[in-house]
Coordinates of C-alpha atoms and ligand atoms in Angstrom, one line a residue:
M856 CA 0.0 0.0 0.0
I857 CA 1.3 3.4 -1.0
T858 CA 0.2 6.5 0.8
L859 CA -0.1 9.5 -1.4
L860 CA 0.0 13.0 -0.1
D861 CA -2.5 15.1 -1.9
Y862 CA -2.7 18.6 -0.6
G863 CA -5.4 19.5 -3.1
A864 CA -3.6 21.3 -6.0
G865 CA -2.7 19.8 -9.4
N866 CA -2.7 16.5 -11.1
V867 CA -2.1 13.7 -8.6
R868 CA -4.3 11.4 -10.7
S869 CA -1.4 10.6 -13.0
V870 CA 0.7 9.4 -10.0
V871 CA -2.2 7.3 -8.7
N872 CA -2.8 5.9 -12.2
A873 CA 0.9 5.0 -12.6
I874 CA 1.1 3.3 -9.2
E875 CA -2.1 1.4 -9.8
R876 CA -0.8 0.4 -13.2
L877 CA 2.2 -1.1 -11.4
G878 CA -0.2 -3.3 -9.4
E879 CA -0.1 -1.4 -6.1
T880 CA -3.0 0.2 -4.2
V881 CA -3.0 3.8 -3.2
K882 CA -4.4 5.5 -0.1
I883 CA -4.8 9.2 -0.2
A884 CA -3.5 10.9 3.0
V885 CA -6.4 13.1 4.2
T886 CA -5.4 13.4 7.9
P887 CA -2.1 14.0 9.7
D888 CA -2.5 10.5 11.1
D889 CA -2.5 9.0 7.6
I890 CA 1.0 10.4 7.1
L891 CA 2.2 9.2 10.5
T892 CA 1.0 5.7 9.9
A893 CA 2.1 5.4 6.3
E894 CA 4.5 2.6 5.3
R895 CA 5.6 4.1 2.0
L896 CA 4.9 7.7 1.2
V897 CA 4.8 9.5 -2.2
F898 CA 4.5 13.2 -2.3
P899 CA 3.9 14.5 -5.8
G900 CA 4.1 18.3 -5.4
V901 CA 2.4 20.2 -8.1
G902 CA 1.9 23.9 -8.7
A903 CA 3.6 26.8 -6.9
F904 CA 5.8 26.4 -3.8
G905 CA 4.0 29.1 -1.7
N906 CA 0.6 27.6 -2.4
M907 CA 1.9 24.1 -1.6
M908 CA 3.4 25.1 1.8
H909 CA 0.3 27.1 2.7
H910 CA -1.9 24.0 2.1
L911 CA 0.5 21.7 4.0
R912 CA 0.3 24.1 6.9
Q913 CA -3.4 24.5 6.7
K914 CA -3.9 20.8 6.8
A915 CA -1.5 20.4 9.7
F916 CA 0.7 18.2 7.6
I917 CA 4.0 19.8 8.3
E918 CA 4.9 18.2 11.6
P919 CA 3.7 14.7 10.6
L920 CA 5.7 15.0 7.5
K921 CA 8.8 15.9 9.4
V922 CA 8.2 13.0 11.8
Y923 CA 7.7 10.6 8.8
L924 CA 10.8 11.8 7.0
Q925 CA 13.0 11.3 10.1
S926 CA 11.6 7.8 10.7
G927 CA 13.6 6.1 8.1
R928 CA 10.6 4.9 6.2
P929 CA 10.6 5.1 2.3
F930 CA 9.7 8.5 0.8
L931 CA 9.5 9.6 -2.8
G932 CA 9.1 13.3 -3.5
I933 CA 8.3 14.5 -7.0
C934 CA 9.0 18.0 -8.4
L935 CA 7.7 20.4 -5.7
G936 CA 7.7 17.3 -3.4
M937 CA 11.5 17.6 -3.8
H938 CA 11.6 21.3 -3.2
A939 CA 9.6 20.9 0.0
L940 CA 12.4 18.9 1.5
F941 CA 14.7 22.0 1.5
D942 CA 14.9 25.1 3.6
G943 CA 12.8 27.2 1.2
S944 CA 12.4 28.5 -2.3
E945 CA 12.9 31.8 -4.0
E946 CA 9.5 31.3 -5.4
A947 CA 7.9 32.1 -2.0
P948 CA 10.7 33.4 0.3
D949 CA 8.2 33.9 3.2
Q950 CA 7.2 30.2 3.3
P951 CA 9.9 28.0 4.9
G952 CA 10.3 24.5 3.6
L953 CA 10.6 21.3 5.7
G954 CA 14.4 21.8 6.2
I955 CA 15.3 18.1 5.9
I956 CA 18.0 18.7 3.3
S957 CA 20.1 21.9 3.5
G958 CA 19.7 24.3 0.5
K959 CA 16.9 26.0 -1.4
A960 CA 15.2 26.2 -4.7
V961 CA 16.2 29.0 -7.0
R962 CA 14.9 30.3 -10.3
F963 CA 16.8 29.3 -13.5
Q964 CA 19.0 32.2 -14.5
T965 CA 19.6 31.5 -18.2
D966 CA 19.1 32.7 -21.7
L967 CA 17.4 29.4 -22.5
S968 CA 13.7 29.2 -22.1
V969 CA 12.2 29.1 -18.6
P970 CA 10.3 26.9 -17.6
H971 CA 12.6 24.1 -18.5
I972 CA 10.1 21.8 -20.1
G973 CA 10.8 18.5 -21.8
W974 CA 12.6 15.2 -21.8
N975 CA 16.1 15.4 -20.4
G976 CA 18.9 13.0 -19.3
I977 CA 20.2 12.4 -15.8
R978 CA 23.8 11.8 -14.6
A979 CA 23.8 9.5 -11.6
K980 CA 26.2 10.6 -8.8
Q981 CA 25.7 7.6 -6.5
P982 CA 24.0 4.2 -6.4
S983 CA 20.3 4.1 -5.5
P984 CA 17.7 1.4 -5.2
I985 CA 15.5 3.3 -7.7
F986 CA 18.1 2.7 -10.4
N987 CA 17.3 -1.0 -10.6
N988 CA 16.5 -1.6 -14.3
I989 CA 17.6 1.9 -15.4
D990 CA 20.3 2.0 -18.0
G991 CA 21.3 5.6 -17.3
D992 CA 20.8 7.0 -20.8
E993 CA 17.1 7.4 -20.6
R994 CA 15.3 10.7 -20.7
F995 CA 12.8 11.8 -18.1
Y996 CA 10.1 14.5 -18.3
F997 CA 10.8 17.8 -16.5
V998 CA 8.6 20.8 -16.2
H999 CA 9.8 23.5 -13.7
S1000 CA 11.1 27.1 -13.4
Y1001 CA 13.0 26.5 -10.1
H1002 CA 15.7 24.0 -9.3
V1003 CA 17.3 23.1 -6.0
V1004 CA 20.7 24.2 -4.9
C1005 CA 21.8 21.5 -2.5
D1006 CA 24.2 22.4 0.2
D1007 CA 24.8 18.8 1.1
P1008 CA 26.9 17.2 -1.7
D1009 CA 26.2 13.7 -0.2
A1010 CA 22.5 14.1 -0.9
V1011 CA 22.9 14.7 -4.6
L1012 CA 21.6 11.7 -6.5
T1013 CA 21.6 13.0 -10.1
T1014 CA 22.3 16.1 -12.1
T1015 CA 21.0 17.3 -15.4
R1016 CA 22.2 19.7 -18.0
Y1017 CA 20.3 22.9 -18.8
D1018 CA 22.6 25.9 -19.2
G1019 CA 25.0 24.3 -16.7
S1020 CA 24.2 21.4 -14.4
F1021 CA 21.5 21.4 -11.8
V1022 CA 20.5 18.8 -9.2
S1023 CA 17.7 16.7 -10.6
A1024 CA 17.3 14.1 -7.8
V1025 CA 18.4 13.8 -4.2
Q1026 CA 18.7 10.9 -1.8
K1027 CA 19.2 10.8 2.0
G1028 CA 18.7 7.5 3.7
A1029 CA 15.3 6.2 2.6
I1030 CA 14.3 9.6 1.2
V1031 CA 14.4 9.9 -2.6
A1032 CA 13.1 12.9 -4.5
T1033 CA 13.2 13.7 -8.2
Q1034 CA 12.8 17.0 -10.0
F1035 CA 11.5 15.1 -13.0
H1036 CA 8.1 13.3 -13.2
P1037 CA 8.5 9.5 -13.3
E1038 CA 4.7 9.2 -13.7
K1039 CA 5.0 11.2 -16.9
S1040 CA 8.2 9.7 -18.2
G1041 CA 6.8 6.7 -20.1
A1042 CA 8.3 3.3 -19.7
S1043 CA 11.5 4.6 -18.1
G1044 CA 9.6 6.5 -15.4
L1045 CA 7.4 3.5 -14.6
K1046 CA 10.5 1.4 -14.1
L1047 CA 11.9 3.9 -11.6
L1048 CA 8.6 4.1 -9.9
E1049 CA 8.3 0.3 -9.7
S1050 CA 11.7 0.1 -8.0
F1051 CA 10.4 2.4 -5.3
I1052 CA 7.1 0.7 -4.9
K1053 CA 8.6 -2.8 -4.8
G1054 CA 11.0 -1.6 -2.1
E1055 CA 14.2 -2.7 -4.0
D1056 CA 16.9 -2.6 -1.4
V1057 CA 20.0 -3.1 -3.5
A1058 CA 21.5 0.2 -4.5
V1059 CA 22.9 0.2 -8.0
L1060 CA 24.6 2.7 -10.3
P1061 CA 23.2 2.8 -13.8
P1062 CA 25.7 1.1 -16.2
A1063 CA 25.6 3.7 -19.0
D1064 CA 27.2 7.1 -18.9
A1065 CA 24.4 9.5 -19.7
T1066 CA 25.2 11.8 -22.6
V1067 CA 21.7 12.8 -23.5
D1068 CA 20.4 16.3 -23.1
L1069 CA 17.0 18.0 -23.5
S1070 CA 15.4 16.8 -26.7
R1071 CA 13.0 18.6 -28.9
R1072 CA 9.4 17.5 -28.2
I1073 CA 7.1 15.8 -30.7
V1074 CA 3.5 16.6 -29.8
A1075 CA 0.4 14.9 -31.2
C1076 CA -2.7 17.1 -31.2
L1077 CA -6.3 15.9 -31.1
D1078 CA -8.9 18.5 -32.0
V1079 CA -12.1 17.2 -30.4
R1080 CA -15.7 18.1 -30.8
T1081 CA -19.1 16.6 -31.0
N1082 CA -20.3 15.8 -34.5
D1083 CA -23.8 16.3 -35.8
A1084 CA -24.7 12.8 -34.6
G1085 CA -23.7 13.7 -31.1
D1086 CA -20.6 11.6 -31.0
L1087 CA -17.4 13.0 -29.5
V1088 CA -14.8 12.6 -32.3
V1089 CA -11.3 13.7 -33.2
T1090 CA -11.6 16.0 -36.1
K1091 CA -9.2 18.0 -38.3
G1092 CA -9.6 21.2 -40.2
D1093 CA -8.2 22.7 -43.3
Q1094 CA -7.4 26.2 -42.2
Y1095 CA -9.8 25.5 -39.3
D1096 CA -12.7 24.4 -41.5
V1097 CA -13.4 20.9 -40.0
R1098 CA -16.4 20.1 -42.4
E1099 CA -16.1 18.1 -45.5
S1100 CA -19.2 17.9 -47.7
G1101 CA -21.1 19.4 -44.8
E1102 CA -20.1 16.8 -42.3
V1103 CA -17.6 17.2 -39.4
R1104 CA -14.5 15.1 -40.4
N1105 CA -14.3 12.0 -38.1
L1106 CA -10.7 10.8 -37.6
G1107 CA -11.3 8.6 -34.6
K1108 CA -12.1 8.4 -31.0
P1109 CA -10.1 10.6 -28.6
V1110 CA -9.1 8.1 -25.9
A1111 CA -8.1 5.4 -28.4
L1112 CA -6.1 7.8 -30.5
A1113 CA -4.3 9.3 -27.5
R1114 CA -3.4 5.8 -26.4
R1115 CA -2.1 5.0 -29.9
Y1116 CA 0.2 8.1 -29.8
F1117 CA 1.5 7.2 -26.4
E1118 CA 2.4 3.7 -27.6
E1119 CA 4.0 5.2 -30.8
G1120 CA 6.2 7.4 -28.7
A1121 CA 4.7 10.9 -28.7
D1122 CA 6.4 13.1 -26.1
E1123 CA 3.2 14.9 -25.2
I1124 CA -0.5 14.8 -26.2
T1125 CA -2.8 17.8 -26.5
F1126 CA -6.5 17.7 -26.6
L1127 CA -8.3 20.8 -27.9
N1128 CA -12.0 21.0 -27.3
I1129 CA -12.5 23.1 -30.4
T1130 CA -16.0 24.1 -29.7
G1131 CA -15.2 24.9 -26.1
F1132 CA -15.6 28.7 -26.8
R1133 CA -19.3 28.1 -27.1
D1134 CA -19.9 25.2 -24.7
F1135 CA -19.2 25.2 -21.0
P1136 CA -16.5 22.5 -20.3
L1137 CA -17.9 21.6 -16.9
G1138 CA -21.2 21.0 -18.5
D1139 CA -19.4 19.1 -21.3
L1140 CA -18.5 16.2 -19.1
P1141 CA -17.2 14.0 -22.0
M1142 CA -14.0 16.0 -22.0
L1143 CA -13.4 15.2 -18.4
Q1144 CA -14.1 11.6 -19.0
V1145 CA -11.7 11.6 -21.9
L1146 CA -9.0 12.9 -19.7
E1147 CA -9.8 10.5 -16.9
E1148 CA -9.7 7.5 -19.2
T1149 CA -6.7 8.7 -21.1
S1150 CA -4.6 9.3 -18.1
R1151 CA -5.2 5.7 -16.9
N1152 CA -3.1 4.4 -19.8
V1153 CA -1.1 7.3 -21.0
F1154 CA 2.1 8.2 -19.1
V1155 CA 3.3 11.3 -20.9
P1156 CA 2.1 14.9 -20.3
L1157 CA -1.5 15.7 -21.3
T1158 CA -2.6 19.2 -22.2
I1159 CA -6.2 20.2 -22.5
G1160 CA -7.6 23.4 -24.1
G1161 CA -11.0 24.8 -25.0
G1162 CA -13.5 26.9 -23.1
I1163 CA -11.2 27.7 -20.1
R1164 CA -12.8 31.0 -18.9
D1165 CA -15.1 32.4 -16.3
F1166 CA -18.7 31.2 -16.9
V1167 CA -22.2 31.9 -15.6
D1168 CA -24.7 29.2 -16.5
R1169 CA -28.3 29.8 -17.2
H1170 CA -29.3 29.4 -13.5
G1171 CA -26.8 32.2 -12.6
N1172 CA -24.2 29.8 -11.1
H1173 CA -20.7 31.2 -11.5
S1174 CA -17.7 29.1 -12.3
S1175 CA -14.3 30.7 -12.6
A1176 CA -11.6 29.7 -15.2
L1177 CA -9.7 28.4 -12.2
D1178 CA -12.6 26.1 -11.3
V1179 CA -12.6 24.8 -14.9
A1180 CA -8.8 24.3 -14.9
T1181 CA -9.0 22.6 -11.5
A1182 CA -11.5 20.1 -12.8
Y1183 CA -9.2 19.4 -15.8
F1184 CA -6.2 18.9 -13.6
R1185 CA -8.0 16.6 -11.2
A1186 CA -9.2 14.6 -14.2
G1187 CA -5.6 14.0 -15.3
A1188 CA -4.4 17.1 -17.2
D1189 CA -0.9 18.3 -16.6
K1190 CA -1.3 21.6 -18.5
I1191 CA -4.3 23.6 -19.6
S1192 CA -4.3 25.8 -22.7
I1193 CA -6.2 29.1 -23.0
G1194 CA -7.2 30.5 -26.4
S1195 CA -10.0 33.0 -26.8
D1196 CA -10.2 34.2 -23.2
A1197 CA -6.4 35.0 -23.2
V1198 CA -7.0 37.4 -26.1
D1199 CA -9.6 39.3 -24.1
I1200 CA -7.4 39.3 -21.1
V1201 CA -4.5 40.7 -23.0
L1202 CA -6.5 43.4 -24.8
E1203 CA -7.7 44.6 -21.4
Y1204 CA -4.2 44.4 -19.9
L1205 CA -2.8 46.5 -22.8
R1206 CA -5.7 49.0 -22.5
T1207 CA -5.2 49.6 -18.7
G1208 CA -1.5 48.7 -18.3
Q1209 CA -2.6 47.0 -15.1
K1210 CA -2.4 43.4 -13.9
T1211 CA -5.5 42.5 -12.0
G1212 CA -4.2 39.3 -10.5
E1213 CA -7.6 37.8 -11.3
S1214 CA -7.5 37.0 -14.9
A1215 CA -7.5 33.3 -15.9
I1216 CA -3.8 33.4 -16.8
E1217 CA -2.8 35.0 -13.5
A1218 CA -5.2 33.0 -11.3
I1219 CA -4.3 29.6 -12.7
S1220 CA -0.5 30.2 -12.8
Q1221 CA -0.5 31.5 -9.2
V1222 CA -2.1 28.2 -8.0
Y1223 CA -0.7 25.7 -10.4
G1224 CA 2.5 27.3 -11.5
S1225 CA 3.2 29.0 -14.8
Q1226 CA 4.4 25.8 -16.3
A1227 CA 0.8 24.5 -16.2
V1228 CA -0.6 27.4 -18.3
V1229 CA -0.2 27.2 -22.1
I1230 CA -1.5 29.9 -24.3
S1231 CA -2.9 28.8 -27.7
I1232 CA -2.5 31.4 -30.4
D1233 CA -4.6 31.2 -33.5
P1234 CA -3.2 33.8 -35.9
W1235 CA -3.5 34.4 -39.6
R1236 CA -1.2 36.5 -41.8
V1237 CA -2.2 40.0 -42.9
Y1238 CA -0.1 41.7 -45.6
V1239 CA 0.7 45.4 -45.4
S1240 CA 2.5 47.7 -47.7
S1241 CA 4.4 49.7 -45.0
T1242 CA 5.3 49.3 -41.3
D1243 CA 3.3 52.5 -40.6
A1244 CA 0.1 51.0 -42.0
V1245 CA -0.7 49.3 -38.6
S1246 CA 0.2 49.7 -35.0
H1247 CA 1.1 46.0 -34.8
H1248 CA 4.4 44.0 -34.9
V1249 CA 5.2 43.9 -38.6
I1250 CA 7.8 41.5 -40.0
E1251 CA 9.6 41.3 -43.3
T1252 CA 8.5 38.2 -45.2
Q1253 CA 10.1 36.0 -47.9
I1254 CA 6.6 35.0 -49.0
P1255 CA 5.2 38.0 -50.9
G1256 CA 1.5 38.9 -50.6
P1257 CA -0.9 39.1 -53.5
E1258 CA 0.2 42.7 -54.4
G1259 CA 3.8 41.7 -54.0
E1260 CA 4.0 43.0 -50.4
N1261 CA 7.0 41.9 -48.4
L1262 CA 5.6 43.0 -45.0
C1263 CA 3.0 41.3 -42.9
W1264 CA 1.7 40.9 -39.3
Y1265 CA -0.1 38.1 -37.6
Q1266 CA -3.5 38.8 -36.5
C1267 CA -4.9 36.9 -33.4
T1268 CA -8.3 35.4 -33.7
T1269 CA -10.8 34.0 -31.3
A1270 CA -13.7 31.6 -31.4
G1271 CA -11.9 29.0 -33.5
G1272 CA -10.7 31.4 -36.1
R1273 CA -14.0 33.0 -36.6
K1274 CA -13.1 36.4 -35.3
G1275 CA -10.1 38.5 -36.1
R1276 CA -9.0 40.7 -33.2
N1277 CA -7.1 43.9 -33.0
L1278 CA -4.0 42.2 -31.6
D1279 CA -0.8 40.7 -33.2
A1280 CA 0.6 37.4 -32.2
V1281 CA 4.0 38.8 -31.0
T1282 CA 2.5 41.4 -28.7
F1283 CA 0.0 38.8 -27.5
A1284 CA 2.7 36.3 -26.6
K1285 CA 4.8 38.8 -24.8
A1286 CA 1.8 40.0 -22.7
C1287 CA 0.8 36.5 -21.8
E1288 CA 4.3 35.8 -20.6
E1289 CA 4.2 39.0 -18.4
L1290 CA 0.9 37.7 -17.0
G1291 CA 2.4 34.4 -16.0
A1292 CA 1.9 32.0 -18.9
G1293 CA 4.5 29.3 -19.1
E1294 CA 4.3 28.1 -22.7
I1295 CA 3.0 29.2 -26.1
L1296 CA 1.2 26.8 -28.5
L1297 CA 1.6 28.7 -31.7
N1298 CA -0.9 27.6 -34.4
C1299 CA -1.2 29.3 -37.8
I1300 CA -4.5 29.3 -39.5
D1301 CA -2.9 29.8 -43.0
R1302 CA -0.9 26.6 -42.6
D1303 CA -3.3 24.4 -40.6
G1304 CA -4.0 21.2 -42.5
T1305 CA -2.1 22.2 -45.6
N1306 CA 0.9 19.9 -45.2
S1307 CA 3.0 22.8 -46.5
G1308 CA 5.3 23.1 -43.5
F1309 CA 5.4 25.3 -40.4
D1310 CA 5.3 29.1 -40.7
L1311 CA 9.0 29.6 -39.8
E1312 CA 8.7 33.4 -40.0
L1313 CA 5.8 33.4 -37.5
I1314 CA 7.6 31.1 -35.1
N1315 CA 10.9 33.1 -35.2
A1316 CA 9.0 36.4 -34.6
V1317 CA 7.2 35.0 -31.6
K1318 CA 10.1 32.9 -30.2
S1319 CA 12.5 35.9 -30.3
A1320 CA 10.0 38.0 -28.3
V1321 CA 9.5 35.6 -25.4
S1322 CA 11.6 33.6 -23.0
I1323 CA 9.1 30.8 -22.4
P1324 CA 9.0 27.7 -24.6
V1325 CA 7.1 27.7 -27.9
I1326 CA 5.4 24.7 -29.5
A1327 CA 5.3 25.2 -33.3
S1328 CA 2.0 24.1 -34.7
S1329 CA 0.2 23.8 -38.1
G1330 CA 1.3 22.7 -41.5
A1331 CA 3.5 19.6 -40.8
G1332 CA 3.4 17.5 -43.9
S1333 CA 6.6 15.3 -43.5
A1334 CA 9.5 14.5 -41.1
D1335 CA 11.5 17.0 -43.1
H1336 CA 9.2 19.8 -41.8
F1337 CA 10.1 18.8 -38.2
E1338 CA 13.8 18.9 -39.1
E1339 CA 13.3 22.2 -40.7
V1340 CA 11.4 23.8 -37.8
F1341 CA 14.0 22.6 -35.3
T1342 CA 16.9 23.8 -37.5
E1343 CA 15.5 27.1 -38.6
T1344 CA 13.8 28.2 -35.4
K1345 CA 14.4 27.8 -31.7
A1346 CA 11.0 26.2 -31.0
E1347 CA 11.3 23.7 -28.2
A1348 CA 8.5 21.5 -29.5
A1349 CA 6.6 20.8 -32.7
L1350 CA 3.0 19.6 -33.0
A1351 CA 1.2 17.8 -35.7
A1352 CA -2.3 16.4 -36.2
G1353 CA -3.4 15.5 -39.7
I1354 CA -0.3 13.5 -40.8
F1355 CA -0.4 11.4 -37.6
H1356 CA -4.1 10.8 -37.7
R1357 CA -4.0 9.7 -41.3
R1358 CA -0.8 7.6 -40.7
E1359 CA 1.0 9.5 -43.4
V1360 CA 4.0 10.0 -41.2
S1361 CA 4.8 8.1 -38.1
I1362 CA 6.2 9.5 -34.8
D1363 CA 9.1 7.1 -35.1
E1364 CA 10.0 8.6 -38.5
V1365 CA 10.0 12.1 -37.1
R1366 CA 12.0 10.9 -34.1
N1367 CA 14.7 9.3 -36.3
R1368 CA 14.9 12.5 -38.3
I1369 CA 15.3 14.8 -35.4
D1370 CA 17.2 12.5 -33.1
D1371 CA 20.4 14.5 -32.9
K1372 CA 18.6 17.7 -32.4
S1373 CA 18.8 18.3 -28.7
V1374 CA 17.9 21.8 -27.7
S1375 CA 21.1 23.9 -28.2
L1376 CA 22.7 23.9 -24.8
P1377 CA 25.7 26.2 -24.5
S1378 CA 28.3 23.6 -25.4
K1379 CA 26.2 21.9 -28.1
I1380 CA 25.8 24.1 -31.1
M1381 CA 23.9 22.5 -34.0
M1382 CA 25.9 22.6 -37.2
V1383 CA 23.2 21.5 -39.6
R1384 CA 21.6 24.2 -41.7
L1385 CA 18.9 23.5 -44.2
L1386 CA 17.6 25.6 -47.0
I1387 CA 14.2 27.0 -46.2
K1388 CA 11.7 25.5 -48.6
F1389 CA 8.4 27.0 -49.1
T1390 CA 6.1 24.5 -50.6
G1391 CA 2.4 24.6 -51.2
S1392 CA 0.2 27.5 -51.2
V1393 CA -0.3 29.8 -48.2
G1394 CA -3.8 31.0 -47.4
I1395 CA -4.2 34.8 -47.5
H1396 CA -7.0 36.3 -45.4
Q1397 CA -6.6 40.0 -45.6
T1398 CA -4.4 42.7 -47.0
Q1399 CA -3.4 46.2 -46.4
G1400 CA -3.6 46.8 -42.7
K1401 CA -7.1 45.7 -41.9
S1402 CA -6.4 46.0 -38.2
S1403 CA -9.8 46.3 -36.7
E1404 CA -11.8 43.4 -35.2
S1405 CA -13.2 41.4 -38.0
C1406 CA -15.4 38.3 -38.4
G1407 CA -15.9 35.7 -41.0
H1408 CA -13.3 33.0 -41.1
P1409 CA -14.7 29.5 -41.4
G1410 CA -14.3 27.4 -38.2
Ligands
LIG2514 O1 -10.6 29.5 -27.6 O2 -9.9 28.8 -25.3 O3 -12.0 27.9 -26.3 O4 -9.8 27.2 -27.2 C1 -10.2 26.6 -28.3 C2 -9.0 25.8 -28.8 O5 -9.4 25.1 -30.0 C3 -7.9 26.7 -29.3 O6 -6.6 26.1 -28.8 C4 -7.9 26.6 -30.8 O7 -6.6 26.6 -31.4 C5 -8.6 25.3 -31.1 N1 -9.5 25.4 -32.2 C6 -10.6 26.0 -32.4 N2 -11.2 25.8 -33.6 C7 -10.3 25.0 -34.2 C8 -10.5 24.5 -35.6 O8 -9.7 23.8 -36.1 N3 -11.7 24.8 -36.2 N4 -8.2 23.9 -33.7 C9 -9.3 24.7 -33.4 C10 -7.0 24.3 -33.7 C11 -5.1 23.8 -34.6 C12 -4.1 22.9 -34.2 C13 -3.9 21.8 -35.2 C14 -2.6 22.2 -35.8 C15 -1.9 21.1 -36.5 N5 -6.4 23.4 -34.3 O9 -4.2 22.5 -32.9 O10 -4.0 20.6 -34.5 O11 -2.9 23.2 -36.7 O12 -2.7 20.6 -37.6 P1 -1.9 20.0 -38.8 O13 -0.7 19.3 -38.3 O14 -2.9 19.0 -39.4 O15 -1.6 21.1 -39.8 P2 -10.6 28.4 -26.6

């Protein structure tokens, strides 16, 4: 029996699912006594450090935890569950940690993107029972903005490279804690978790010398909606138009398809509830069920988007965006993605110049951490003849417009590409970062479903404006396009839908093509350069600085 400490924030369901998958039962600690009497305790800290310590204090868990940790019984901390062991964190300097290991968590100081998100290697510094069946050259899933600085060198179990080396796991007696998420690290993570659960007592050093660094992520995306027959299906648009001969395209069932992508090796899976802007997700229970069922069998990160906003139902009941996000996290999501509501939030933020602390972006990132908040941008290209024509971020383009223009900007849209808004993608992304978002999912309506390759100019424009990770999306037609986007831009991840759904390109094929493309760490500069190829036609929506709000794109 594993006792799991759930202080009420974030996705503990994944950890429960992973443990149950390994044949063990889980008891959730709800009282201090549950901690004191535990035989084997797992603490999957999720969210923000201050919020976590506040909840632990409120539930009177601090003292029992200290007693447990000093008792010599097995303990596994994950992510914030590792930070909690230290004296404190820069993330919330007024909230002391448990003080079991000397040191504290500090924010990454780097030119690389923060949060550090993705699959990275570990370098073992000492033997451990959790390394049974681990080769040493596996990658594990990380998602964090803070890392621990450990003052006790004997407690360092592994280090990981990201602009220098940081401590990615610690061990002190029977206490083990990892910065990475074993429950989200596929087969390798499950092996590690299994060693802890089984109580392996032989400490081993992994045989291989790890040389792997952070890899570029391959994300499979499932656009989900109810079709006209009332079935929840995975669909796929051409420039966001998901209907063919009047019918919503049906490319499969969400849970089954997500499982297929996990088994085929996707690094991450994203569900977008594409009609969420008009439905209320908490009324749309199928999406919660999809997450619950998926997270039972899929052990890589899950993102869910669509309809995350404040909502008042027809009886006058109010649900906040935070309530919606909470329901998704508890159903098994690791990250939520906000689209339309984020545009409204940013337009208001730019108008007033004030952060309210209450917008969905701020509220969710304060509770769950910025790494849990993705912003989905749905822009299309607008050509202009001069930079003065609009007050937006204009770029030079190698793809001339219909009148031969070599300047354009990227207009944000809402409601599934139905409504053009008076906001450009670069300004939008920057403002979202300021408000606390942790990642950008950068779609491109012109390229969506065209198989013509990612819009590299858009990706470069946004990527160079923000310091949070960017997932390039829309237009992937081949493994070459993944290689191209990882060579020609600094996007940390690339997403595809159509080619994976239709089995035109496999995840394996993409992986083999990009295998040597770890994210450029300081000592690892990529030498490969490819010619930019612009194939296929690019949809053109508007020209000449039509910068006001506009309607009319098919969705
Ligand atoms: O606005 O917060 O309710 O969120 C709605 C979400 O649904 C947004 O993230 C928005 O991007 C998405 N969405 C809305 N309508 C559509 C549509 O297609 N009609 N899909 C839609 C977005 C874009 C990508 C797609 C890639 C890759 N789909 O996610 O999967 O373009 O496709 P490809 O590889 O086939 O080219 P809110």
